PDB file of C-alpha atoms in Angstrom:
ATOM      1  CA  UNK A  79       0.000   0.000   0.000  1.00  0.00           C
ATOM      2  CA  UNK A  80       1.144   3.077  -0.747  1.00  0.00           C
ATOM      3  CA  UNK A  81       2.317   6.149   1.407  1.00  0.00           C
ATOM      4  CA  UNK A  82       1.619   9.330   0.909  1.00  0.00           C
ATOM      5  CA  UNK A  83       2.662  12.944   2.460  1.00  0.00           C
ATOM      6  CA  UNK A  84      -1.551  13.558   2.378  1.00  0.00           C
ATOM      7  CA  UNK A  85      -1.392  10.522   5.141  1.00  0.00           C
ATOM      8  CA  UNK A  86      -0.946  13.109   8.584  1.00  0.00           C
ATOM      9  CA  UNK A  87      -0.327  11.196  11.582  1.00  0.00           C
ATOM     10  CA  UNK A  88      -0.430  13.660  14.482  1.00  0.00           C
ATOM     11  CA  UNK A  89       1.170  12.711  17.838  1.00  0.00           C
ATOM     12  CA  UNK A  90      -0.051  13.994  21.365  1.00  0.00           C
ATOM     13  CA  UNK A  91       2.401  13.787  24.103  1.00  0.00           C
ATOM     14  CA  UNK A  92       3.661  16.107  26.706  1.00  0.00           C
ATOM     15  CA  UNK A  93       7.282  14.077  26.345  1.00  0.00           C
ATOM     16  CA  UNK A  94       9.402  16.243  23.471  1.00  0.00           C
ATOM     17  CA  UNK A  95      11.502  12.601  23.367  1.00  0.00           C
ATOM     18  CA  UNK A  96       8.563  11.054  22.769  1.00  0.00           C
ATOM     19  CA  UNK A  97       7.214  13.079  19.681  1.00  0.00           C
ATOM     20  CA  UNK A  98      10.844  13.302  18.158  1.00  0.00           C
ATOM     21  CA  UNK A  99      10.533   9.297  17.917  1.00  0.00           C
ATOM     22  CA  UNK A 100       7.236   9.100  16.890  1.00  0.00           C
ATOM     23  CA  UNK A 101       8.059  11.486  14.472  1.00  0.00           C
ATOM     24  CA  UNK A 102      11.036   9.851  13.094  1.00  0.00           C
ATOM     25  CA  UNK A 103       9.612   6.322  13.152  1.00  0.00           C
ATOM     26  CA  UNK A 104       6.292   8.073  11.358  1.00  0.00           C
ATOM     27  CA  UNK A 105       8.739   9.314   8.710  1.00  0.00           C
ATOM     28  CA  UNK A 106      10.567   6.676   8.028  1.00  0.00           C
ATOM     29  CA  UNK A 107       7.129   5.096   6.557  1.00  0.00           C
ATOM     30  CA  UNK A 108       6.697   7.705   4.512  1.00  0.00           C
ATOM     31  CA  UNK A 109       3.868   9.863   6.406  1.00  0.00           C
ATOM     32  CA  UNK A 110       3.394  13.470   7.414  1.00  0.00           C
ATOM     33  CA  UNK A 111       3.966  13.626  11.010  1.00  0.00           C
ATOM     34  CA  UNK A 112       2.781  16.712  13.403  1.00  0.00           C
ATOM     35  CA  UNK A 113       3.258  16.468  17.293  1.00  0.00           C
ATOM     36  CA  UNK A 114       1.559  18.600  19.761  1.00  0.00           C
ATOM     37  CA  UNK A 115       2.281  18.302  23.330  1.00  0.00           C
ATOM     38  CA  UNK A 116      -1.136  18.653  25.083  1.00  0.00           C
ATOM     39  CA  UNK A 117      -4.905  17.862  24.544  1.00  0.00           C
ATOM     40  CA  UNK A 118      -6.148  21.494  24.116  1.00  0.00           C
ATOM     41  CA  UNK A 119      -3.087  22.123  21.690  1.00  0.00           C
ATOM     42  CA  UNK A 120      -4.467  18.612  19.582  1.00  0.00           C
ATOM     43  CA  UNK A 121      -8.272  20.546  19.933  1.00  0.00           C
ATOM     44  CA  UNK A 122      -6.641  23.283  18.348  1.00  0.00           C
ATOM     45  CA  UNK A 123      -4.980  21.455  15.216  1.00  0.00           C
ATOM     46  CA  UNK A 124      -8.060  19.558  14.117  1.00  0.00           C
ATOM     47  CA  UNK A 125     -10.141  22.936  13.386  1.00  0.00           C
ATOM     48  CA  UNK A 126      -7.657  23.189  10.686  1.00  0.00           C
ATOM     49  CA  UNK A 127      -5.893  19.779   9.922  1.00  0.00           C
ATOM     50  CA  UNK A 128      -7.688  16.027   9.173  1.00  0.00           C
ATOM     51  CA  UNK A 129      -5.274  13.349   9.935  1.00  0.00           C
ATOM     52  CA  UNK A 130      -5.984  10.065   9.210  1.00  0.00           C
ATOM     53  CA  UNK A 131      -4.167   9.099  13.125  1.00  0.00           C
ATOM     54  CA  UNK A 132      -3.983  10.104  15.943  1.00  0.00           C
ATOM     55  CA  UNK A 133      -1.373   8.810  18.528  1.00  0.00           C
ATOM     56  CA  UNK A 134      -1.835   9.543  22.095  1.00  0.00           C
ATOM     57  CA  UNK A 135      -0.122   9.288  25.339  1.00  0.00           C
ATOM     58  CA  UNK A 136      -2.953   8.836  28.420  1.00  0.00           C
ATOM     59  CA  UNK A 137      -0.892  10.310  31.254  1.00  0.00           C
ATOM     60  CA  UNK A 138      -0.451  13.858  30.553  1.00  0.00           C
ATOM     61  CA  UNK A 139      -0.929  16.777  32.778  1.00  0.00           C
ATOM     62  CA  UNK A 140      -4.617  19.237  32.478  1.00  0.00           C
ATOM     63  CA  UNK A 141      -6.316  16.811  30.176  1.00  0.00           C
ATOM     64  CA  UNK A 142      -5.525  13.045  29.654  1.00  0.00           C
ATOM     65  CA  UNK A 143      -5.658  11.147  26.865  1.00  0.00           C
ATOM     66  CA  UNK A 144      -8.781   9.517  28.046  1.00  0.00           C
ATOM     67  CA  UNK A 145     -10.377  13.007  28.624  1.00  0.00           C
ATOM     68  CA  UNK A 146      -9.200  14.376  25.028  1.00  0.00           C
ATOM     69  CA  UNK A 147      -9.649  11.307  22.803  1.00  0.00           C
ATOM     70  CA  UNK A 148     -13.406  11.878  24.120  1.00  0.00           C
ATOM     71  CA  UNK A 149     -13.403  15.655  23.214  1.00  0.00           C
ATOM     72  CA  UNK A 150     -12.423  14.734  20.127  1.00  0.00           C
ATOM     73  CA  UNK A 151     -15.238  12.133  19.137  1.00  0.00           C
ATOM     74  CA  UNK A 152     -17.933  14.742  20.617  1.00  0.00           C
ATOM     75  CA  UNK A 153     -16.641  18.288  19.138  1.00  0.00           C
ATOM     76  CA  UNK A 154     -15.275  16.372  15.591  1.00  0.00           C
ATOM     77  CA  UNK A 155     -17.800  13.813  15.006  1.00  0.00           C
ATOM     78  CA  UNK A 156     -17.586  13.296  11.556  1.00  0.00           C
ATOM     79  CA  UNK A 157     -13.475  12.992  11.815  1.00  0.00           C
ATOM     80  CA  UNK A 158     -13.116   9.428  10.427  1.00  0.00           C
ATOM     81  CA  UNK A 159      -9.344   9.257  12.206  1.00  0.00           C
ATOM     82  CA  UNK A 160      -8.289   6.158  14.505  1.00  0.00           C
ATOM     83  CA  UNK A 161      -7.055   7.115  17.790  1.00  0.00           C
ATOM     84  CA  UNK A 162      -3.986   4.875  18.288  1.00  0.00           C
ATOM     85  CA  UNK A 163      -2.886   5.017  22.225  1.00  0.00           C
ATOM     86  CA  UNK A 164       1.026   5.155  23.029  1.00  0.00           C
ATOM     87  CA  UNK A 165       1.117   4.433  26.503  1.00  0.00           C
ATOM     88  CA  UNK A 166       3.054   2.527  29.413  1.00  0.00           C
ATOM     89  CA  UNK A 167      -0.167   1.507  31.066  1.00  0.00           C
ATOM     90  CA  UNK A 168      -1.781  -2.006  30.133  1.00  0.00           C
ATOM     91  CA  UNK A 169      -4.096  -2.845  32.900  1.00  0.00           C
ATOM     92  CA  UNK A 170      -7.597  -3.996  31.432  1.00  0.00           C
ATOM     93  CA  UNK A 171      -8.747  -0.720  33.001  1.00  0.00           C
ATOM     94  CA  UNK A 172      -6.719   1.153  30.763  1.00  0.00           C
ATOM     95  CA  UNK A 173      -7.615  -0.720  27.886  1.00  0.00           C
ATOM     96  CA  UNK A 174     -11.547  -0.311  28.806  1.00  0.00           C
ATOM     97  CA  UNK A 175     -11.593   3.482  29.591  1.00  0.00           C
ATOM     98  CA  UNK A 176      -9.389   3.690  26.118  1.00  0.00           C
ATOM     99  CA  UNK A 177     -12.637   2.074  23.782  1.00  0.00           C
ATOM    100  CA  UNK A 178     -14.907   4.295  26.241  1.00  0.00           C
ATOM    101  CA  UNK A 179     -13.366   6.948  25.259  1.00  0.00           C
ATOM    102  CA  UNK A 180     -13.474   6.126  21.456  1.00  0.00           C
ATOM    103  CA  UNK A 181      -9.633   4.739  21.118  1.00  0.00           C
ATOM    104  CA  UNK A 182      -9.244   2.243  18.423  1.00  0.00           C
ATOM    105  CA  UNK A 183      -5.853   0.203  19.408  1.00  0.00           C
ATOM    106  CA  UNK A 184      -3.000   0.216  22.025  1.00  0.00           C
ATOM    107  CA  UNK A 185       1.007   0.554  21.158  1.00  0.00           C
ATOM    108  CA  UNK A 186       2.971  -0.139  24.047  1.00  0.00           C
ATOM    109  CA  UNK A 187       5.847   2.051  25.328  1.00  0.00           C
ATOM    110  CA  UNK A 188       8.768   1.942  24.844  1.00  0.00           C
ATOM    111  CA  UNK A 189       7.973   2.035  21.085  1.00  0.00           C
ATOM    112  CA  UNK A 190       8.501  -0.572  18.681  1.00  0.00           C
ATOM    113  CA  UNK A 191       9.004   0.790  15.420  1.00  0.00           C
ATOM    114  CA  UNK A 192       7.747  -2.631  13.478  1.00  0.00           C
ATOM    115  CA  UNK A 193       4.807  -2.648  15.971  1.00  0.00           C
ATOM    116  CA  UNK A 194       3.961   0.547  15.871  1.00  0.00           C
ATOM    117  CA  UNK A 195       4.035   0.874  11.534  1.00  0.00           C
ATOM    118  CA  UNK A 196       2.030  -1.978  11.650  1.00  0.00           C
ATOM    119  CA  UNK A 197      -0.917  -0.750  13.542  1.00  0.00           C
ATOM    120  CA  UNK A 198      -0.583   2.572  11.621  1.00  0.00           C
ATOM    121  CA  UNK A 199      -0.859   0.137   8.318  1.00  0.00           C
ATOM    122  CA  UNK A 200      -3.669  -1.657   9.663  1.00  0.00           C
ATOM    123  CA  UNK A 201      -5.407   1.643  10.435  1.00  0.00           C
ATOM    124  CA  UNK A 202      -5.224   3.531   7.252  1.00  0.00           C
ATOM    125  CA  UNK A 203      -6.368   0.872   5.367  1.00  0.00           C
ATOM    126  CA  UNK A 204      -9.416   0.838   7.568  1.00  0.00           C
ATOM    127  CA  UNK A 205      -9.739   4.831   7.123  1.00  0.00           C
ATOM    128  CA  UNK A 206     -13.126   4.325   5.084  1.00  0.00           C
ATOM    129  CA  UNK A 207     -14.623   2.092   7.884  1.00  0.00           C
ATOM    130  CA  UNK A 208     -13.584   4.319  10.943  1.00  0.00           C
ATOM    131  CA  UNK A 209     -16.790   4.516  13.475  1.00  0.00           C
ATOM    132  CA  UNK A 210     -16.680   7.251  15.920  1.00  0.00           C
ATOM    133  CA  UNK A 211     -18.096   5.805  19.737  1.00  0.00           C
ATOM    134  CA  UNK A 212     -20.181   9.063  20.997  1.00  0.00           C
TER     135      UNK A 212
END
């Protein structure tokens, strides 16, 4: 399948190591990466920008990525975007409040690059069938 720069992949994390590697891994596959470092500053960015992903840490400080994957799905409903969490945390909590909150997947930190293109892979091709949870 191929890549293209109209592919944007936007990362959310308040780690600046973090973005530079998703960035670089994002990249390397031949995507247009953005990174913003908080939820409000990701609000922002989508009244301008569509991007087919969305990857999101959950523990960051004023709004998590529980709180803004969920802004998200109410304020841009018709967004057809996966929301790809990038997190630490695995426990089945985590993984429930992520669907609740209208994630589609979970890529484990610390990032594997193969892991993480593949899930990106799997989620572009399924752009078209995308279903926002509200």
């Amino acid at each position: 399948m191929p890549a293209g720069n109209d592919l944007l992949i936007v990362g959310v994390d308040d780690d600046p190591k973090s973005l530079v590697l998703l960035k670089r891994i994002v990249e390397s596959g031949g995507f247009t990466f953005q990174g913003v470092s908080s939820g409000k500053d990701l609000l922002k960015l989508l009244k301008t920008k569509r991007p087919r992903i969305i990857l999101m840490d959950i523990m960051m400080p004023d709004m998590n990525g529980f709180e803004t994957a969920l802004n998200v799905r109410t304020y841009f409903p018709d967004l057809a975007c996966a929301i790809i969490f990038v997190t630490a945390r695995q426990g089945e909590e985590d993984l429930r409040g992520g669907v609740a909150a209208g994630g589609n997947d979970f890529v484990l930190k610390p990032i594997n690059r193969e892991k993480l293109m593949s899930r990106i892979e799997k989620w572009i091709g399924r752009a078209h069938t995308i279903k926002t949870a509200v």
